[in-house]
Tab-separated table of C-alpha atoms and ligand atoms in Angstrom:
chain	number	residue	atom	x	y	z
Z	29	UNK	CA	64.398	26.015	-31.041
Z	30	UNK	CA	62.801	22.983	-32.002
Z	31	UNK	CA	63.538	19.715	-31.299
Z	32	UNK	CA	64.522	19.308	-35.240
Z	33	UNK	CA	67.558	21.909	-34.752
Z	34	UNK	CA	68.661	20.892	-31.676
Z	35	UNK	CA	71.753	19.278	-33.376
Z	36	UNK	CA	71.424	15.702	-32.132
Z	37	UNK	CA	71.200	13.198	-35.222
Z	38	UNK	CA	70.121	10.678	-32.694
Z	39	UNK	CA	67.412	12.424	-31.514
Z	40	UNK	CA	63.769	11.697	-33.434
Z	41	UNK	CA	60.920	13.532	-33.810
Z	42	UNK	CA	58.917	11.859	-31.063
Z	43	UNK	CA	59.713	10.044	-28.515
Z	44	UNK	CA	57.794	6.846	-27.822
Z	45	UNK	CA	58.065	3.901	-25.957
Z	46	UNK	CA	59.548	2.335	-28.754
Z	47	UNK	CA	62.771	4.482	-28.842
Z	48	UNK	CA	63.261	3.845	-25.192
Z	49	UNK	CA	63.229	0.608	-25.695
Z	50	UNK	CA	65.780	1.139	-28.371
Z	51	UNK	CA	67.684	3.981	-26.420
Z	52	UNK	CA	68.014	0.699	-23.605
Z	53	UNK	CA	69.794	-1.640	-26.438
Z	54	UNK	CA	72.170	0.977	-27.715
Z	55	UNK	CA	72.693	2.092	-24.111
Z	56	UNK	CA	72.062	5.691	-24.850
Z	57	UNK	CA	70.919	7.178	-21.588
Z	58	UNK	CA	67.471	8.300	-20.915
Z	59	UNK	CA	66.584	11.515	-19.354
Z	60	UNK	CA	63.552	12.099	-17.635
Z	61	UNK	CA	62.629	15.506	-15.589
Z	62	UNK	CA	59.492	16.329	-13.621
Z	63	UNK	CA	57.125	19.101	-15.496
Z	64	UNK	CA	54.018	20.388	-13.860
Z	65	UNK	CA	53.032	22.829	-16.680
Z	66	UNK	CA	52.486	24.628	-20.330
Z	67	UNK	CA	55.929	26.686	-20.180
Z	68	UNK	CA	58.260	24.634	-18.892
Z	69	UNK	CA	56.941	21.626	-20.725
Z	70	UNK	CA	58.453	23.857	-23.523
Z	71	UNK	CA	61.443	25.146	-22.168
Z	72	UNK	CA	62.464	21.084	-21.531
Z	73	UNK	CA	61.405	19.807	-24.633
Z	74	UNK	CA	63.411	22.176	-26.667
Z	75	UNK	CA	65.929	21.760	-24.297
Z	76	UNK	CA	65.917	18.257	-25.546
Z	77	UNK	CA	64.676	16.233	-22.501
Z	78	UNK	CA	63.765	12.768	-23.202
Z	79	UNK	CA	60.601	12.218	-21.417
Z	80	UNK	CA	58.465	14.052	-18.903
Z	81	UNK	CA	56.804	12.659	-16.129
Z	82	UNK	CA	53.971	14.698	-14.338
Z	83	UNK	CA	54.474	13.361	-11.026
Z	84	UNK	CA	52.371	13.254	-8.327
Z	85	UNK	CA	54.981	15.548	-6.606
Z	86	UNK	CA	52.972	18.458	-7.798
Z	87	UNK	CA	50.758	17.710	-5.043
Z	88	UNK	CA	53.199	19.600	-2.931
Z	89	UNK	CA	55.395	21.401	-5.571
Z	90	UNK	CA	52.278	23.326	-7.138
Z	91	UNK	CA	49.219	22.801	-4.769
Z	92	UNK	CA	51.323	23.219	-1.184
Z	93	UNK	CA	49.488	19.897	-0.129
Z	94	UNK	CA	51.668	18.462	2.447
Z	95	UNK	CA	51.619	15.066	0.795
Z	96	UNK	CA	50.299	13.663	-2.160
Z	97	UNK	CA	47.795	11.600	-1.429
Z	98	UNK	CA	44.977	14.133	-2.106
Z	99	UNK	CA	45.881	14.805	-5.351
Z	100	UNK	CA	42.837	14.557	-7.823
Z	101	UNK	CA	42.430	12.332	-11.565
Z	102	UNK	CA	41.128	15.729	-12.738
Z	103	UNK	CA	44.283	17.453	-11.361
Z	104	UNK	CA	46.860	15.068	-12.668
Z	105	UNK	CA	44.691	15.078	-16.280
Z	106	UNK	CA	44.322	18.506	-16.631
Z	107	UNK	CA	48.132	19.740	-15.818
Z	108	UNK	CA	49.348	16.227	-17.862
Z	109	UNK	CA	47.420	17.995	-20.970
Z	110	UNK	CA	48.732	20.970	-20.516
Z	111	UNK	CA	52.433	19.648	-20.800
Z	112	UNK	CA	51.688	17.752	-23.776
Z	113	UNK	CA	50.294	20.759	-25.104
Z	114	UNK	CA	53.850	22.102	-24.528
Z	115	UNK	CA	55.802	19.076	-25.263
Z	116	UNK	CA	54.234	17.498	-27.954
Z	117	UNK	CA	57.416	15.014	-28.901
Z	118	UNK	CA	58.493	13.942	-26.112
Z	119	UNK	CA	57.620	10.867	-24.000
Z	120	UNK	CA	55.186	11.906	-21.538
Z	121	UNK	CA	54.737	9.851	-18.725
Z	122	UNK	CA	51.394	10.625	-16.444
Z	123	UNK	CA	51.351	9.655	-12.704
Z	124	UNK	CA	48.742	7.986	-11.510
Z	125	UNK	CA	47.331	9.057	-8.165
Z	126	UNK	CA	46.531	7.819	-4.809
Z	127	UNK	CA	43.337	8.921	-5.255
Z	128	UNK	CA	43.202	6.885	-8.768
Z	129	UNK	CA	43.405	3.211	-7.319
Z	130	UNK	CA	42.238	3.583	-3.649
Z	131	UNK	CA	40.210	2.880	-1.510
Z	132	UNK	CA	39.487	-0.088	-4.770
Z	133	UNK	CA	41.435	-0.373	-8.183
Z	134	UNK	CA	38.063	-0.744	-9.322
Z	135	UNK	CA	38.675	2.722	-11.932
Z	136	UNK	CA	42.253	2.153	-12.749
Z	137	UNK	CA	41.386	1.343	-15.961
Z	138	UNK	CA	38.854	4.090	-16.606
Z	139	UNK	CA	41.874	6.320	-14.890
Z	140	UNK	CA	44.654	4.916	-16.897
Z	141	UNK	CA	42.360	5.826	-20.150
Z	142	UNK	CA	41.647	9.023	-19.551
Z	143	UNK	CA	45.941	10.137	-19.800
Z	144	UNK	CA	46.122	8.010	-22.692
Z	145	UNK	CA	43.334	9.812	-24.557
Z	146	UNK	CA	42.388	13.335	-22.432
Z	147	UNK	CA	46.167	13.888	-21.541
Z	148	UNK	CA	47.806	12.434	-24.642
Z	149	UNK	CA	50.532	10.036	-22.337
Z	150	UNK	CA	53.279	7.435	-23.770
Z	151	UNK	CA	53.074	6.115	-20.128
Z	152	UNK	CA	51.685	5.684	-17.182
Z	153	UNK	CA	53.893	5.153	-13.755
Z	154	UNK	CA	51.858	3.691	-10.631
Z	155	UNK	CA	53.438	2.863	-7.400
Z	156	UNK	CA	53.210	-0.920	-6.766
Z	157	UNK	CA	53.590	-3.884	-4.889
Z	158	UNK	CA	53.172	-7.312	-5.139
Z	159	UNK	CA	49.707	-7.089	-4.221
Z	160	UNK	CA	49.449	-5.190	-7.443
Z	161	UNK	CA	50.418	-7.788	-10.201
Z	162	UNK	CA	47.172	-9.042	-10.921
Z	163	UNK	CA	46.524	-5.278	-11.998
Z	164	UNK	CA	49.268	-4.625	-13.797
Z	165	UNK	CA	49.022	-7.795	-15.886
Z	166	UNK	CA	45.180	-6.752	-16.380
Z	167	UNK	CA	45.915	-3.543	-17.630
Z	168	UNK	CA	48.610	-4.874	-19.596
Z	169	UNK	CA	46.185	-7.021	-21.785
Z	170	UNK	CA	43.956	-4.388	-22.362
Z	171	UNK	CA	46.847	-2.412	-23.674
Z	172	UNK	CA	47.479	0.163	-21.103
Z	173	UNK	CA	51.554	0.571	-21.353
Z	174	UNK	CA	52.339	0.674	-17.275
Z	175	UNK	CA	55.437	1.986	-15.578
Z	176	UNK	CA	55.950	0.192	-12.645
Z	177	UNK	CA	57.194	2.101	-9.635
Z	178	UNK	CA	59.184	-0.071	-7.513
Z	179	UNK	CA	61.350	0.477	-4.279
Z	180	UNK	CA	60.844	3.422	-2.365
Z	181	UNK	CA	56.842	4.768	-2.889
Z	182	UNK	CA	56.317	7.810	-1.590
Z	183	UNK	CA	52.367	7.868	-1.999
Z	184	UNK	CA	52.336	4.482	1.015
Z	185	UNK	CA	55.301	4.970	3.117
Z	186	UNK	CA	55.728	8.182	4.801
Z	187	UNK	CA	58.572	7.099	6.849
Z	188	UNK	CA	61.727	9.384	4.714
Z	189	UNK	CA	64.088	8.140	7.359
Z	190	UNK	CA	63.449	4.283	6.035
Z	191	UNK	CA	63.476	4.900	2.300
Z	192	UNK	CA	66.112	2.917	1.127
Z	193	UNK	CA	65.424	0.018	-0.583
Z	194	UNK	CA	67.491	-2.736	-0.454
Z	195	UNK	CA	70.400	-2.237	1.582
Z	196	UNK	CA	69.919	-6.074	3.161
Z	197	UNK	CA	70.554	-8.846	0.498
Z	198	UNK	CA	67.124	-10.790	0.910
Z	199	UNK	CA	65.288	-7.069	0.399
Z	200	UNK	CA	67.796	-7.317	-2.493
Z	201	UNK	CA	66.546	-10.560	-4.116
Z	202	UNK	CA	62.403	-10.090	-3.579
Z	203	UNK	CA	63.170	-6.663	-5.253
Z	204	UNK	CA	65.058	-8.186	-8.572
Z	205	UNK	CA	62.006	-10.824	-8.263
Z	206	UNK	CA	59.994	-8.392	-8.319
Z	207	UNK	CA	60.361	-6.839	-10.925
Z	208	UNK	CA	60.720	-9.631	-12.941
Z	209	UNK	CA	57.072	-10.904	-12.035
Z	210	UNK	CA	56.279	-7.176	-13.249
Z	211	UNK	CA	57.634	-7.595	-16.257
Z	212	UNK	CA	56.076	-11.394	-16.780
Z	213	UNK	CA	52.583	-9.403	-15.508
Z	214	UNK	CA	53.345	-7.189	-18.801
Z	215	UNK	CA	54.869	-3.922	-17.044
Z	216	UNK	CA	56.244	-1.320	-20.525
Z	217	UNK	CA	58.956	-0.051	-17.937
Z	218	UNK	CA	60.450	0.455	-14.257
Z	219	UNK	CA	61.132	3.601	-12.036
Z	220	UNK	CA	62.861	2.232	-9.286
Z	221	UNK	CA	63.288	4.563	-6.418
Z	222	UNK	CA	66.006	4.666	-3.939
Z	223	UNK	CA	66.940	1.194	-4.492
Z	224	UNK	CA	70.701	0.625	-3.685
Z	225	UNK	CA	73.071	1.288	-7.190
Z	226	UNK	CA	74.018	-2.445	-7.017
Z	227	UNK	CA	70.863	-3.767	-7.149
Z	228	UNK	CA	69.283	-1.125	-9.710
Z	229	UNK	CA	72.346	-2.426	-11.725
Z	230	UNK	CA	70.884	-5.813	-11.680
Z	231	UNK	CA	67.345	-5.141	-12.353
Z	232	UNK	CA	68.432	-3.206	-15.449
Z	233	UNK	CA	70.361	-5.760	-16.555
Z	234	UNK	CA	67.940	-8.130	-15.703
Z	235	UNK	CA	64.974	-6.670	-17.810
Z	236	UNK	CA	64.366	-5.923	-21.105
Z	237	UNK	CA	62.322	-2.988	-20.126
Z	238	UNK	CA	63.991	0.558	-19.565
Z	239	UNK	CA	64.764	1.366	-16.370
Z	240	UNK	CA	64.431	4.206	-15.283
Z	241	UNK	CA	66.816	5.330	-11.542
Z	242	UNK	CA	65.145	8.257	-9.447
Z	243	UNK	CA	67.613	8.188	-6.420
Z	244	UNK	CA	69.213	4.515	-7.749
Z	245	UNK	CA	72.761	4.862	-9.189
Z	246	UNK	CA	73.591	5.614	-12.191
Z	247	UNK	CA	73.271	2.159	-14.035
Z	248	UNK	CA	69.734	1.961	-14.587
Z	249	UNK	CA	68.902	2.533	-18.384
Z	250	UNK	CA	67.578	6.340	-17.748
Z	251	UNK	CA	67.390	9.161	-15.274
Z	252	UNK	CA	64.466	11.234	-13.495
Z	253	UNK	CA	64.989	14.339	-11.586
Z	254	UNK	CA	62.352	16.772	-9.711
Z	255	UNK	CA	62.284	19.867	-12.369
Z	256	UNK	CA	62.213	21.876	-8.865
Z	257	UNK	CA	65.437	20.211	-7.543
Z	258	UNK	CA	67.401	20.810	-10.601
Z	259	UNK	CA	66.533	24.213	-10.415
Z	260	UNK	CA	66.730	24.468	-6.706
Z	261	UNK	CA	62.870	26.550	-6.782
Z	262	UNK	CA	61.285	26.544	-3.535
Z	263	UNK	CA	59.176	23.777	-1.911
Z	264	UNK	CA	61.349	20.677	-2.540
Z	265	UNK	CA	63.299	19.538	0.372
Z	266	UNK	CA	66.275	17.872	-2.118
Z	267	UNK	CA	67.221	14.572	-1.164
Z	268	UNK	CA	71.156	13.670	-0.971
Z	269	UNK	CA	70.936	12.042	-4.478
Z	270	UNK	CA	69.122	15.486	-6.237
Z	271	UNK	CA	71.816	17.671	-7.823
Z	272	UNK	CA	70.994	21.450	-7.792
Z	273	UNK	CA	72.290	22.577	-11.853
Z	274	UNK	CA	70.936	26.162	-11.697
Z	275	UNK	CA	69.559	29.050	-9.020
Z	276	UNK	CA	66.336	29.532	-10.468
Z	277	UNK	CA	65.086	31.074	-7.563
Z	278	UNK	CA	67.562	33.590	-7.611
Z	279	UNK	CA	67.067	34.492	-11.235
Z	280	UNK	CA	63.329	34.578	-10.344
Z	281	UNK	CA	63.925	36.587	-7.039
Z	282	UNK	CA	66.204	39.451	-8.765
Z	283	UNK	CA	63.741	39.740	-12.133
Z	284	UNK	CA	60.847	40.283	-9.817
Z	285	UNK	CA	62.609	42.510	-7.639
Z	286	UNK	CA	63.689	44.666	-10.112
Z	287	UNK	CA	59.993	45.167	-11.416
Z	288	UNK	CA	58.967	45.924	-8.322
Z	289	UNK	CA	61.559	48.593	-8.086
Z	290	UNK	CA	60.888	50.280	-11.677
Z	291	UNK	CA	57.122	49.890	-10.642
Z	292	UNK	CA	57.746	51.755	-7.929
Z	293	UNK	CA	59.763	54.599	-9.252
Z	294	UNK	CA	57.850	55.060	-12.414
Z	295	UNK	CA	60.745	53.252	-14.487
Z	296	UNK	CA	58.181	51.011	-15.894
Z	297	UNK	CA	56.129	50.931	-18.435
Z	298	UNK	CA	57.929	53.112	-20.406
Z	299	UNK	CA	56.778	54.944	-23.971
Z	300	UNK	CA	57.702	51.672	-25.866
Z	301	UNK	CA	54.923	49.733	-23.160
Z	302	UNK	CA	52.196	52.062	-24.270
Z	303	UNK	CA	49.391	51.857	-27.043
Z	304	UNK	CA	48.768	55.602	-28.177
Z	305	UNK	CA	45.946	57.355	-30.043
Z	306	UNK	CA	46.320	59.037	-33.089
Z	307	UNK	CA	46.697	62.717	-32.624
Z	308	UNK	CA	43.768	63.311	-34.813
Z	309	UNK	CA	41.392	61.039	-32.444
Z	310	UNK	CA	43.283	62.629	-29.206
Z	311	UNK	CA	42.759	66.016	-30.310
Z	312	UNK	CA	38.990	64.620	-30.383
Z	313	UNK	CA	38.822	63.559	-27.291
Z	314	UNK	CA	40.587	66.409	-25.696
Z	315	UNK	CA	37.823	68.868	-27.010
Z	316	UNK	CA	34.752	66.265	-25.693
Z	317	UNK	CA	36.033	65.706	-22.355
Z	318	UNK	CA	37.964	67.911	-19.952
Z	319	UNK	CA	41.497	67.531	-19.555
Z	320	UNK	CA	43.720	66.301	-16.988
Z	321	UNK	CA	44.301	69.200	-14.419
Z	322	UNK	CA	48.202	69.747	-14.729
Z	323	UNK	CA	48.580	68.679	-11.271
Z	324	UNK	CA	47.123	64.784	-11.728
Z	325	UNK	CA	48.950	64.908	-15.376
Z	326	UNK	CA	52.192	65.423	-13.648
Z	327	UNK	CA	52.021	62.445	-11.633
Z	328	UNK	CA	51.061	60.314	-14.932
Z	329	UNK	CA	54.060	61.911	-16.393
Z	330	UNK	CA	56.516	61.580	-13.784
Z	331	UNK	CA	59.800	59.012	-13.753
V	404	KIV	O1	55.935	12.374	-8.369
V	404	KIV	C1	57.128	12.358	-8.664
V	404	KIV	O2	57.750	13.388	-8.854
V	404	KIV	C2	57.763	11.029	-8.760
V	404	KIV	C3	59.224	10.834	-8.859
V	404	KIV	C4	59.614	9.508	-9.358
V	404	KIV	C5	60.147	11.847	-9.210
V	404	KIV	O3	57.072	10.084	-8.736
């Protein structure tokens, strides 16, 4: 199905920052799902997701790192390309790395480049601070389009048991300032992250940028989910605000089991699986080599 058919008259042909910009004024939510690869890049787009963010998350999600600070440019670059490949209209948001900006910010820009023009990106998110303005507003004026990553960032604090943001009004206020001076710097959009629903509220009403809510109420302009917390697949521990919307590991977990089990009884591959010979060609072969002794045929044959 492509994204054409999909039946929603709203919906154009590709997705840029522009129409979530425009999405934000006619207050048509934005939906934004992780997407670490080829397939499911198509599965979502003709599913009709907005925008997909590679996220740093596949650090852990499709490497088993523990965290994601190891997480390579030419990781995130190569696996960003590859959903783009799959998703070529939708909004495609790369993540930049720890590894892209630290020790020095020195390569951002060379970084920031390469998903623009190896990885074909709308977008790109980086975690930031206030120590990171200066950066932003650089990149900004040489045209990089920067999502700024505000509140809770994972790839910094480890500490899961102090991730929300905001909770105390003056956290409250340096956080809406915040983001304003990202915006002033030249920010394209936000992500805030576990930021408290009231406050998310304000910095989306705040901004003309979209806003974008991972784990902060549902006012923000858009939503992100983890692809593997949707779908419940192993190796995300889902936080309280990730809603489970299918068993994909069950599904997964039954198909394979089932091949397994045909596998083993001689079930599968059937006739229809095979490629044959022609008899002519078989009757060939048959008189140049010897064949099977009936004994090692019957185990080829058997169900
Ligand atoms: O890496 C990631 O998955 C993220 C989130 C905002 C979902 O940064």
């Amino acid at each position: 199905m492509s994204r054409k058919n999909y039946g929603d008259a709203l919906m154009p042909e590709k997705i840029t920052l522009e129409t979530l910009r425009h999405y934000k004024q006619s207050r048509r939510p934005i939906t934004m799902l992780t997407c670490y690869d080829y397939a499911a890049a198509v599965l979502l787009q003709n599913a009709g997701a907005d925008c997909l963010l590679v996220g740093d998350s596949l650090a852990q999600l499709v490497l088993g790192h523990e965290n994601t600070l190891s997480v390579t440019m030419d990781t995130m670059v190569t696996l960003t390309a590859a959903v783009r490949k799959g998703a070529p209209d939708v909004c495609l948001v790369g993540d930049m790395p720890y590894t892209g900006y630290h020790p020095d910010q020195e390569p951002i820009y060379r970084n920031c480049r390469r998903f623009l023009d190896e990885a074909g990106c709308d977008l790109i998110k980086i975690e930031v601070n206030r120590s990171h303005l200066d950066m932003v507003a650089q990149l900004a004026a040489q045209g990089i389009p920067v999502m700024a990553h505000l509140g809770y960032t994972p790839q910094t604090e480890f500490q899961l048991a102090k991730k929300i943001r905001t909770r105390l009004s003056d956290q409250a206020l340096q956080l809406l300032q915040t983001a304003k001076d990202f915006e002033s710097a030249g920010a394209a959009a936000l992500l805030l992250e576990c930021v408290t629903d009231i406050v998310a509220q304000r910095v989306t009403a705040q901004s003309t940028l979209p806003v974008i809510s991972c784990g902060s109420g549902p006012y923000c302009d858009g939503q992100v989910m983890v692809l593997h917390e949707i779908l419940a697949l192993p190796g995300s521990v889902a936080p309280r605000f990730a809603k489970a919307y299918g068993q994909a590991a069950e599904h997964i977990s039954t198909a394979v089991k089932e091949y397994l089990y045909e596998v083993r009884h001689r079930l599968f591959p059937t006739d229809q699986h095979c490629y044959h010979m022609p008899p002519e060609e078989k009757e060939k072969l048959d008189a140049a080599s010897p064949r099977l002794r009936p004994d090692i045929f019957a185990i080829y044959q058997s169900k």
